[in-house]
Short mmCIF file of C-alpha atoms in Angstrom, two decimals:
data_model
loop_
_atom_site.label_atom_id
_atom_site.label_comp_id
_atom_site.label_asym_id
_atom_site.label_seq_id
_atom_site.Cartn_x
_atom_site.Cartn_y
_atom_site.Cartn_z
CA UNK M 1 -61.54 35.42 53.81
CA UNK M 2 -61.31 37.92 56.41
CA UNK M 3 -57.62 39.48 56.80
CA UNK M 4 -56.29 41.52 59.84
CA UNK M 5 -54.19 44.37 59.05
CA UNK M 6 -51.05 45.37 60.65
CA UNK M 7 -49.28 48.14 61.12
CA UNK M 8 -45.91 48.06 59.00
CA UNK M 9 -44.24 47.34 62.35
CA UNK M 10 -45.55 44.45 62.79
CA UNK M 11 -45.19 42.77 59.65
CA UNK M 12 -42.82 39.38 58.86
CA UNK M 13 -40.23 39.88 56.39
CA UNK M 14 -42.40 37.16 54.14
CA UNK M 15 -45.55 39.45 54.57
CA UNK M 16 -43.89 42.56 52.97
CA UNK M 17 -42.64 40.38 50.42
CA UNK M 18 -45.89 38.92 49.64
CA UNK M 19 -47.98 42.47 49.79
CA UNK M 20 -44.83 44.12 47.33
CA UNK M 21 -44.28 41.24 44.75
CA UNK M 22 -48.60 40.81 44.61
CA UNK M 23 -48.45 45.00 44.04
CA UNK M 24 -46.12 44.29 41.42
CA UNK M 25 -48.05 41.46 39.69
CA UNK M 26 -50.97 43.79 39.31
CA UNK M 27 -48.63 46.26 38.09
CA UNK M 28 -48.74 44.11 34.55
CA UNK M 29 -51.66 41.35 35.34
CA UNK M 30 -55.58 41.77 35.68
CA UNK M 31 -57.77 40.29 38.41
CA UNK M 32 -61.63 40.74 38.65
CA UNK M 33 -61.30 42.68 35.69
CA UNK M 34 -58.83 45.70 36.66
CA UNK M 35 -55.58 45.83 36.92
CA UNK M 36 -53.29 48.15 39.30
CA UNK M 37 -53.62 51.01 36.44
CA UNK M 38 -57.48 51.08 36.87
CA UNK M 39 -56.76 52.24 40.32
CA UNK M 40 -54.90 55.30 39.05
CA UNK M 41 -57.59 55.88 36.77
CA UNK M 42 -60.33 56.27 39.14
CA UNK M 43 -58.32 58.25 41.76
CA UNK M 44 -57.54 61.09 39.02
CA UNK M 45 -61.05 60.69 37.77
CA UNK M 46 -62.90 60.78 41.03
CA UNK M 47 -60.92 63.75 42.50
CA UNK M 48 -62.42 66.07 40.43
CA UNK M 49 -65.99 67.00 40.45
CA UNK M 50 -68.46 64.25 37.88
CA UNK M 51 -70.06 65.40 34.91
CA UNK M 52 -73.45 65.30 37.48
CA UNK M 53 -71.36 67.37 39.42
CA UNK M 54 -70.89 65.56 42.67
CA UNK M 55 -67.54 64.97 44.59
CA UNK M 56 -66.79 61.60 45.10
CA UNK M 57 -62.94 60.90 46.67
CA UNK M 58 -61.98 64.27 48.05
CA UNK M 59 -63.10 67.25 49.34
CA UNK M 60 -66.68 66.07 50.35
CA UNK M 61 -68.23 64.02 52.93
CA UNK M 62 -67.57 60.62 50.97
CA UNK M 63 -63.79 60.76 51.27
CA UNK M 64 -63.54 57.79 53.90
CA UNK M 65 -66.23 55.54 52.50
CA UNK M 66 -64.87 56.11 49.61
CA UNK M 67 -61.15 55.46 49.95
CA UNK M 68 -62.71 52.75 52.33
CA UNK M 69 -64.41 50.69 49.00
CA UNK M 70 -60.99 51.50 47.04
CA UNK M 71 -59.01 49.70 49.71
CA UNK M 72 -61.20 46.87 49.93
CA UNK M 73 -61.40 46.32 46.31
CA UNK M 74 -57.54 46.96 45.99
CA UNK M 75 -56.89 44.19 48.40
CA UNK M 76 -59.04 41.57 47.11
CA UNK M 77 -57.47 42.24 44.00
CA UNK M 78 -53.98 41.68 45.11
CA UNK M 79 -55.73 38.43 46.77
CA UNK M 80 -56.76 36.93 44.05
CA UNK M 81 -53.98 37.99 41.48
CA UNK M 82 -51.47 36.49 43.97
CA UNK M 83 -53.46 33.55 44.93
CA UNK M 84 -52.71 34.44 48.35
CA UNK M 85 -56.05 35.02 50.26
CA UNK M 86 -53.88 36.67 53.32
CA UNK M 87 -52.28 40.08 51.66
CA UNK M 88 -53.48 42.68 53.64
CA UNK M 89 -52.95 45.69 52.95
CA UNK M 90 -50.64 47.32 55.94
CA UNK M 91 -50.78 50.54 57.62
CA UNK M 92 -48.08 53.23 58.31
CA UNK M 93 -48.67 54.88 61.60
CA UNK M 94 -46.83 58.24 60.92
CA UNK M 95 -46.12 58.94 64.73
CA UNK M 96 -44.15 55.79 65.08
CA UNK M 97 -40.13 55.29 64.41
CA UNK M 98 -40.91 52.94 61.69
CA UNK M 99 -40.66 53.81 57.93
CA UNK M 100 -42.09 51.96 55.40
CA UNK M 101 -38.80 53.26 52.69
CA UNK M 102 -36.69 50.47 53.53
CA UNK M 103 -34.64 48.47 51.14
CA UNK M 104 -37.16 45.24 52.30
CA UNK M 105 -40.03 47.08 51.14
CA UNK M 106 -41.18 50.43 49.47
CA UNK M 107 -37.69 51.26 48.76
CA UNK M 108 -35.20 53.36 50.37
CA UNK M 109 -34.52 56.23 48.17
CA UNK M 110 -36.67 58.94 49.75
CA UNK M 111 -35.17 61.94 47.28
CA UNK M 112 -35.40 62.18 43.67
CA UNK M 113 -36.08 58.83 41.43
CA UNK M 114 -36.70 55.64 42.96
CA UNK M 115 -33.99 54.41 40.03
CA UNK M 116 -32.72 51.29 41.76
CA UNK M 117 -34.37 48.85 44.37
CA UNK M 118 -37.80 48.06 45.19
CA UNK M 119 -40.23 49.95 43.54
CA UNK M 120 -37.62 51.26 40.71
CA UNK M 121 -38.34 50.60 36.79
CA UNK M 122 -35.76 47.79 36.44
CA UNK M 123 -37.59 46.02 39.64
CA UNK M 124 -41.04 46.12 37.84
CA UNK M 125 -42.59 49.17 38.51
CA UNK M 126 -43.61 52.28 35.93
CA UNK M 127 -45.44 55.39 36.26
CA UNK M 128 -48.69 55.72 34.52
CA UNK M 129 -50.52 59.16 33.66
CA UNK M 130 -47.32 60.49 35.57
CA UNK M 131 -48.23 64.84 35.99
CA UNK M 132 -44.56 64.65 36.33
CA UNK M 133 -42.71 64.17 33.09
CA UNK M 134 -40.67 61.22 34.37
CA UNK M 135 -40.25 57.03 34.16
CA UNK M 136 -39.39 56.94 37.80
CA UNK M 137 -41.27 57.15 41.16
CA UNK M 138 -40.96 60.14 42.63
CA UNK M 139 -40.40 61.25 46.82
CA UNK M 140 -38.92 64.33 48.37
CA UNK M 141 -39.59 63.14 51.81
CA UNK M 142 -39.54 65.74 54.30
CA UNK M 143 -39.30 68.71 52.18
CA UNK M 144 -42.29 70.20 51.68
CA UNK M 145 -43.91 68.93 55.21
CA UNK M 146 -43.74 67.17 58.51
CA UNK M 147 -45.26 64.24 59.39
CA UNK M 148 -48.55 64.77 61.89
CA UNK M 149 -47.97 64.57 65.73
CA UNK M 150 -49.83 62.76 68.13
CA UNK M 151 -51.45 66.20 69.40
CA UNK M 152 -52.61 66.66 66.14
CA UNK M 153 -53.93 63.44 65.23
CA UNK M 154 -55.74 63.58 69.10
CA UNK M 155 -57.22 66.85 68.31
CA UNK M 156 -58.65 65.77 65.21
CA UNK M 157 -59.95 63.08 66.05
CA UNK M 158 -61.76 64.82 69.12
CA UNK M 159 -64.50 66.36 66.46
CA UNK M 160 -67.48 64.95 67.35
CA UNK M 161 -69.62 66.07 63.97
CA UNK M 162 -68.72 63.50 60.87
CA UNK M 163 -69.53 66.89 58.35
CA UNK M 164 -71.53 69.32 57.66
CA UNK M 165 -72.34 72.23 55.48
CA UNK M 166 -70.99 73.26 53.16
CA UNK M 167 -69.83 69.74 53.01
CA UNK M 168 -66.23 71.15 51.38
CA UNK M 169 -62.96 71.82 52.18
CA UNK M 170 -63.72 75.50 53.81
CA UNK M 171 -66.39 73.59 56.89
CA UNK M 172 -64.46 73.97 60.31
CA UNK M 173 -66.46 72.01 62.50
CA UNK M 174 -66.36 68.70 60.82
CA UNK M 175 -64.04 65.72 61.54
CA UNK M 176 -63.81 64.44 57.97
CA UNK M 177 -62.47 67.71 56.98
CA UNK M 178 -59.90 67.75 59.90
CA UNK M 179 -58.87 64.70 59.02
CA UNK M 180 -58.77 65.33 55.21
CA UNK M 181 -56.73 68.54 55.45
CA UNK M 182 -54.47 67.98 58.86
CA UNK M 183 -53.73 64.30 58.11
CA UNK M 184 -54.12 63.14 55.41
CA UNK M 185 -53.27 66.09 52.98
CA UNK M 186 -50.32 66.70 55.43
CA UNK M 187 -48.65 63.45 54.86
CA UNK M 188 -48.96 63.12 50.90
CA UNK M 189 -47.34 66.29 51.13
CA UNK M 190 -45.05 64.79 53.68
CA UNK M 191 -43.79 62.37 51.11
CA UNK M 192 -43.48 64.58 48.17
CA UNK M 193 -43.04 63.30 44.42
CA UNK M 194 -45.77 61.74 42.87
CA UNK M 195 -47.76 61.47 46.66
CA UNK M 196 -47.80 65.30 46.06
CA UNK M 197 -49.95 64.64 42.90
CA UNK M 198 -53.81 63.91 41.96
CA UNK M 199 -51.93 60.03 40.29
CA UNK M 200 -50.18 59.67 44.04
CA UNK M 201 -51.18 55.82 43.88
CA UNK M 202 -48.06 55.72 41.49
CA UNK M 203 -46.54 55.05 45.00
CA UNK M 204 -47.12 52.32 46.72
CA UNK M 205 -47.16 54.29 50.19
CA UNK M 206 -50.45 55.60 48.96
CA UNK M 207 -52.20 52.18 50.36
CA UNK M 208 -50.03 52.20 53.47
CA UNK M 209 -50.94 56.07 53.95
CA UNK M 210 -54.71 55.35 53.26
CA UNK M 211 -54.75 52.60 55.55
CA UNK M 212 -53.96 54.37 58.38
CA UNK M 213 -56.55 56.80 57.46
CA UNK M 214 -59.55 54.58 57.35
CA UNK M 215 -58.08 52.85 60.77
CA UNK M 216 -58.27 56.37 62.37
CA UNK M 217 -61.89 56.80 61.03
CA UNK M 218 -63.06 53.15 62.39
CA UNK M 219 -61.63 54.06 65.63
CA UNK M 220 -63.62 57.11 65.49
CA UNK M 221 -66.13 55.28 64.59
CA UNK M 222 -66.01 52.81 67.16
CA UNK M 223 -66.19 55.83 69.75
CA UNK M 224 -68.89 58.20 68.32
CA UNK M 225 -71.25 55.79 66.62
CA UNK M 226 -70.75 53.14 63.30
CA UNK M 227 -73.81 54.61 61.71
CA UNK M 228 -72.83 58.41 61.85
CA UNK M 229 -72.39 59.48 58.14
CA UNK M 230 -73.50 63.05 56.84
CA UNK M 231 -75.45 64.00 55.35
CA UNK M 232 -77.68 61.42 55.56
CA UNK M 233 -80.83 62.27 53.07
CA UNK M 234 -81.25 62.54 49.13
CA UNK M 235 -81.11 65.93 49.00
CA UNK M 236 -78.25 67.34 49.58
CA UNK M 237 -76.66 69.07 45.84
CA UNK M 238 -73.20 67.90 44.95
CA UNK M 239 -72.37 65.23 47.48
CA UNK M 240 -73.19 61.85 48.27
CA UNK M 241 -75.80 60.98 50.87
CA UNK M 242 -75.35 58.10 53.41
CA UNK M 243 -77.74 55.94 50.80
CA UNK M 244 -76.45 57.13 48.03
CA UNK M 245 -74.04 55.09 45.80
CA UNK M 246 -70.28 56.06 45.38
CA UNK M 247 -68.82 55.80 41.85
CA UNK M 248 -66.97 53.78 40.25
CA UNK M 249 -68.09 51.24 42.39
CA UNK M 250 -71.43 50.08 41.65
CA UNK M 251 -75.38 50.01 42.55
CA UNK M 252 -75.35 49.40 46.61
CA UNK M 253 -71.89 50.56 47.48
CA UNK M 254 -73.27 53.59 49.55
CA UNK M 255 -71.61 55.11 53.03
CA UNK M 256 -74.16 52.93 54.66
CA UNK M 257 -72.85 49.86 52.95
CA UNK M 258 -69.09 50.67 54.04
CA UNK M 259 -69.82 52.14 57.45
CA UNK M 260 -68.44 48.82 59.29
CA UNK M 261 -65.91 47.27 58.45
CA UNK M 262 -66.61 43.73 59.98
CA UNK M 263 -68.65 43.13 57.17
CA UNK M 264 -66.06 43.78 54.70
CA UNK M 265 -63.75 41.41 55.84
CA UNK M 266 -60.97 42.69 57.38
CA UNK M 267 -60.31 43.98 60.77
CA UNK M 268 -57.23 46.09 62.26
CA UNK M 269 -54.58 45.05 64.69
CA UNK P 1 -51.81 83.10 13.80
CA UNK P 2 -54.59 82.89 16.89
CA UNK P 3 -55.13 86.44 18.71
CA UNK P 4 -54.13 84.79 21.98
CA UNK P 5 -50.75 83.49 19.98
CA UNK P 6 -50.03 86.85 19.02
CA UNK P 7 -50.36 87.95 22.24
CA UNK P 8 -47.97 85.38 23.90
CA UNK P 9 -45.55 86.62 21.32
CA UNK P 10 -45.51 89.85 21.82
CA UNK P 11 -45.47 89.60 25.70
CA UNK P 12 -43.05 86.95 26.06
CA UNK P 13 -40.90 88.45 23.15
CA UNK P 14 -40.73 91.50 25.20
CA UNK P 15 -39.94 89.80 27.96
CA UNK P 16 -36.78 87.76 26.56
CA UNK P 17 -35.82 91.46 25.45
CA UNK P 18 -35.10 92.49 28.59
CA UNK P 19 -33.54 88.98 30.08
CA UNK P 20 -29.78 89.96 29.30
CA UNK P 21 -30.70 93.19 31.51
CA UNK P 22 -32.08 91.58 34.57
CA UNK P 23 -29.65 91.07 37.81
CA UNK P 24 -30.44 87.32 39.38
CA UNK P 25 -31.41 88.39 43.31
CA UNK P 26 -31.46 85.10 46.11
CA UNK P 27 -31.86 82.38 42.42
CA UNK P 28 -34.89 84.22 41.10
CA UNK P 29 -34.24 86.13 38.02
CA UNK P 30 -36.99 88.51 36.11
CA UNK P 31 -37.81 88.12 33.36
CA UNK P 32 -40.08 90.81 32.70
CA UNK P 33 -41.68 93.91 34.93
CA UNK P 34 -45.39 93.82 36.26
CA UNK P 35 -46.76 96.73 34.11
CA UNK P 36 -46.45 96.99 30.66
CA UNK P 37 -43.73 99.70 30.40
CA UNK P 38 -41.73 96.80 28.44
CA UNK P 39 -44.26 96.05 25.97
CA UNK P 40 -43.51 98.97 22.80
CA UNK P 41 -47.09 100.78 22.59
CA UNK P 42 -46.89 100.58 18.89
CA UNK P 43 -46.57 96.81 18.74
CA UNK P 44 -49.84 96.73 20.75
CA UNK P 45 -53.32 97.18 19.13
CA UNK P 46 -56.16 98.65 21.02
CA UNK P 47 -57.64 95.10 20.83
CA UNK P 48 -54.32 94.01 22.15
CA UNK P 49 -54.96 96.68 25.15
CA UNK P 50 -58.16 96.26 25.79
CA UNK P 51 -58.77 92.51 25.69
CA UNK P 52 -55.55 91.93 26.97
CA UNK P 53 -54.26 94.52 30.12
CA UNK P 54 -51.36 93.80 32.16
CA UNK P 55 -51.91 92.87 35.82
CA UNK P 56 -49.17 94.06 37.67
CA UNK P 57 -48.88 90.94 39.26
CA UNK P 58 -48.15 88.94 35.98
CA UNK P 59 -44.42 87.67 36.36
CA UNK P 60 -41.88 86.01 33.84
CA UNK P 61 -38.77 85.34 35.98
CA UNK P 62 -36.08 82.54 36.11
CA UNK P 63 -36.31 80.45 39.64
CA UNK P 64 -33.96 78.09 40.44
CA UNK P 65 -32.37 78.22 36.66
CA UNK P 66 -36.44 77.46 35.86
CA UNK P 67 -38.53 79.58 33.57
CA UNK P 68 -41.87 80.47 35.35
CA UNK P 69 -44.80 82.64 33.82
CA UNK P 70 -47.76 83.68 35.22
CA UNK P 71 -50.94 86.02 33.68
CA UNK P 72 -53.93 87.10 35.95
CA UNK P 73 -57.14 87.17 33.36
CA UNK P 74 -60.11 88.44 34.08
CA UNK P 75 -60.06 89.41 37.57
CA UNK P 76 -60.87 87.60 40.70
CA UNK P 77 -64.78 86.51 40.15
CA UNK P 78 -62.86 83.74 37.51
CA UNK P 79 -59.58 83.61 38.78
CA UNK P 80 -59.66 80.32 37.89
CA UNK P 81 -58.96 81.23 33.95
CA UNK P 82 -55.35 82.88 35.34
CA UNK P 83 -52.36 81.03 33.72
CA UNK P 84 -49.15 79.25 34.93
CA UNK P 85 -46.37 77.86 32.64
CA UNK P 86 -43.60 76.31 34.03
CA UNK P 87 -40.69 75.82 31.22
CA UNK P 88 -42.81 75.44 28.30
CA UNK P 89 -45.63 73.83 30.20
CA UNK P 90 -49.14 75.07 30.94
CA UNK P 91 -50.23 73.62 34.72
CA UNK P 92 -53.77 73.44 34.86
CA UNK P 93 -55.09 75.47 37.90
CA UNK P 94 -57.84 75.12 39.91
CA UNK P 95 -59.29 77.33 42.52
CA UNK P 96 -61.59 76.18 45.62
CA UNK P 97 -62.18 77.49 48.93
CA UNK P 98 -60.84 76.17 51.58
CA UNK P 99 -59.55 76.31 55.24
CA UNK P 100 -55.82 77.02 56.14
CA UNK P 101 -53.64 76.17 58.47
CA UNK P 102 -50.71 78.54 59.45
CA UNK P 103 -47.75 77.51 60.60
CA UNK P 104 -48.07 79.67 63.56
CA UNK P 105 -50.32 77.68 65.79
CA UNK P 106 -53.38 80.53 64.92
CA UNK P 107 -56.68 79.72 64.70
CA UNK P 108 -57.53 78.21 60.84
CA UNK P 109 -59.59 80.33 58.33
CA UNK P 110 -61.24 80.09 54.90
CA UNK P 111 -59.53 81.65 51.91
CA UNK P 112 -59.13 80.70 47.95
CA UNK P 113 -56.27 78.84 47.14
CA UNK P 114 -55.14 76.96 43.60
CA UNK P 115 -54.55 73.41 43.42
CA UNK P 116 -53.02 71.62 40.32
CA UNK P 117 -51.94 68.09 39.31
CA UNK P 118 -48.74 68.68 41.16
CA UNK P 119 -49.85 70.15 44.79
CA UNK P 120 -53.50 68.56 44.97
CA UNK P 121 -52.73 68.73 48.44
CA UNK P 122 -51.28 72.06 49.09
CA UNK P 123 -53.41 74.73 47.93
CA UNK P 124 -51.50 78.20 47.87
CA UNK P 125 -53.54 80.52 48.78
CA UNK P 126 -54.38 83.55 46.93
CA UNK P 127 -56.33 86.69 46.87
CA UNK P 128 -56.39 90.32 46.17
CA UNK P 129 -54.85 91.90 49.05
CA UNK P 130 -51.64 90.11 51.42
CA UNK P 131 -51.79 86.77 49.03
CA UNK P 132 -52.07 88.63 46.30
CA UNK P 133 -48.32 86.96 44.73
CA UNK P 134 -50.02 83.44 44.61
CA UNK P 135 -49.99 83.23 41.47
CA UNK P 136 -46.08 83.34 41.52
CA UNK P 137 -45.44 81.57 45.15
CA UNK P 138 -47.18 78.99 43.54
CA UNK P 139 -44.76 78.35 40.51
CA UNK P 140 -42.02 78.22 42.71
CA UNK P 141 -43.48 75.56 44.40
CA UNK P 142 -44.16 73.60 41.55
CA UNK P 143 -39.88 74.01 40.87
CA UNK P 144 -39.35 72.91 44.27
CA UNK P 145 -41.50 70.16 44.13
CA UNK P 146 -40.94 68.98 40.46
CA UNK P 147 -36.88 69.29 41.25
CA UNK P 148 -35.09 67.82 38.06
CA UNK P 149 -37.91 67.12 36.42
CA UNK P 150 -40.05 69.04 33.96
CA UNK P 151 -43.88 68.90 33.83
CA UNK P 152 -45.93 66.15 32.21
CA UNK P 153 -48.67 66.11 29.40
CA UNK P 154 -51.15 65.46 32.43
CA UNK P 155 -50.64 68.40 34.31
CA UNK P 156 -52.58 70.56 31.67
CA UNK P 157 -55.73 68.84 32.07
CA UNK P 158 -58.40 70.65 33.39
CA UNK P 159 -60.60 69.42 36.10
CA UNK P 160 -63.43 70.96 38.50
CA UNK P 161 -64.03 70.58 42.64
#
């Protein structure tokens, strides 16, 4: 069933409840055959280079289609371990005045331990493969950076080249690298604690964060061309090209097989 | 005992040798000098010299009441192999290239930076000339980031970019 997601701001009280209680089902139940800790898995697993030594989630071309496939396979998972085929999985605008650490929904303690509320160990929720030798979730919100501005974000996404080489962190001409470094790397460092770290979908703002990431690259998209991945051949060492597929995921999840999103069921409001 | 356990001794012995001595300056306390005036020459092999030399930019100091050590090996073609313990942690480091941002407004460039388990998405830049303290501005990060808390098993594991 297709789902539209909403920014947090828009969301009913009885939607956040339904999107935190379903995160916190998979938190200790399985669906399709993973479970919330699978996730974790593959984020700290696919950061880092393969043993066929290509970059899969970060640093390299495939970070959106990637993190695109994660979020679509996270939310039909919360689907169908909830029974509830409308979770969606909501997006946090950073410009905007609303948070997402409220006591209603990711919790409100923004420095130090989540110990109490939502998202705290007696409400459900442990760390797992935690770099950070702790049982609760972690924030320092604000400390170690600000939030993006709408400049920024508007300069970033005025690249007009997906990527190029040397498909890595150092190209300067390339909007997934813009948007990798200013945005996206800005704001897990914006929230601090276990964001900060390669297991940062220990927090639930990881989603929320990532969300707003892939709605920035489909509006990008939906200016500069759906089909505008690079590189685009087999041949290029190290990376995935538009045909190639993206790991863990499967034969025939490639770039081109993420590239729009109205045929992965969801949509953005 | 290993060669490379021997050596941590003797450094780190030294080192707490000269703790009681050391005045605490803006919460960062040394813990040991960058050259190897500390280390007694005739507790040191010429193994011990050779394989192991001093970079003057090796630190041991208290920050923020928080024990952080750091060893350049090898020079800057494998930077990578340098070391950072925080209390009696190892952090895995990893080095890539990358562009930064400064906090200026100026134009972005590419430099090396480290990454770890703990700032995946904060490299701290380092190299052999104005950054050449990375190794040290980026232990007291980790403090500042890790706060009350000490590292965990999984930020010693090694990974590649």
């Amino acid at each position: 069933m297709a789902v539209v997601r909403k920014s947090i701001a828009a969301m009913t009280i009885a939607e956040k409840t339904a999107f935190i209680n379903a995160l916190r089902q998979f938190k200790t139940a399985s669906a399709n055959g993973r479970n919330y800790n699978w996730y974790i898995d593959q984020h700290i697993t696919y950061f880092a280079r393969t043993t066929d030594n290509i970059s899969h989630a970060h640093q390299a071309p495939s970070f959106l289609p990637w993190h695109r496939e994660y979020l679509r396979l996270l939310e039909l998972d919360l689907q169908t371990v909830s029974g509830n085929p409308n979770i969606f999985i909501p997006y946090w605008d950073w410009t905007g005045a609303v948070s997402p650490f409220t006591v209603d929904f990711l919790g409100s303690i923004t420095n130090g331990g989540v110990s109490s509320g939502n998202f705290s160990p007696r409400w459900g929720w442990s760390m797992y493969r935690s770099s950070i030798q702790t049982n609760t979730l972690q924030r320092r919100l604000g400390q170690n950076a600000s939030r993006p501005t709408v400049t920024t974000i508007n300069n970033v996404q005025s690249y007009t080249v997906y990527d190029q080489a040397p498909w890595n962190p150092s190209v300067v001409n390339s909007y997934r690298n813009r948007l990798e470094i200013e945005l996206h790397n800005r704001v897990h460092n914006y929230v601090g604690g276990h964001m900060a770290t390669r297991e940062a979908p220990n927090d639930p703002v990881f989603w929320l964060h990532h969300c707003n990431i892939d709605r920035l690259w489909w509006i990008w998209q939906s200016s500069r061309g759906v089909d505008t991945y690079e590189p685009r051949s087999g041949t290029t060492n190290g990376v995935i090209d538009n045909f190639e597929s993206m790991r863990p995921f499967g034969a025939g999840r490639t770039p081109s097989a993420v590239r729009d999103i109205s045929f992965l069921n969801y949509s953005y409001a | 005992m290993t060669d490379m356990k021997r050596r941590d001794v003797l450094r780190y012995s030294a080192a707490g040798a000269v703790t009681a001595a050391t005045a605490t300056l803006a919460g960062t306390e040394a813990l040991a000098g960058p050259d190897r005036s500390d280390m007694p020459a005739d507790r040191r092999t010429d193994r011990d010299k050779k394989a192991d030399p001093w970079d003057p930019r090796d630190f041991d100091e208290l920050y923020k009441g928080r024990r952080i050590r750091g060893r350049h090996l090898l020079g800057s073609l494998l930077r990578g192999q340098d070391e950072l313990f925080v209390g009696n942690r190892k952090l895995a480091l990893t080095t890539i290239s990358t562009l930064f941002f400064p906090a200026d407004g100026s134009a972005p460039y590419v430099a090396t930076g480290y990454i770890s388990a703990i700032n995946h998405y904060d490299p701290v830049e380092i190299d052999d000339n104005r950054r050449r303290d990375g190794l040290k501005r980026l232990g007291r990060k980790i403090v500042d980031i890790l706060g009350d808390c000490e590292l965990g098993e999984e930020s010693a594991r090694t990974h590649h970019h």
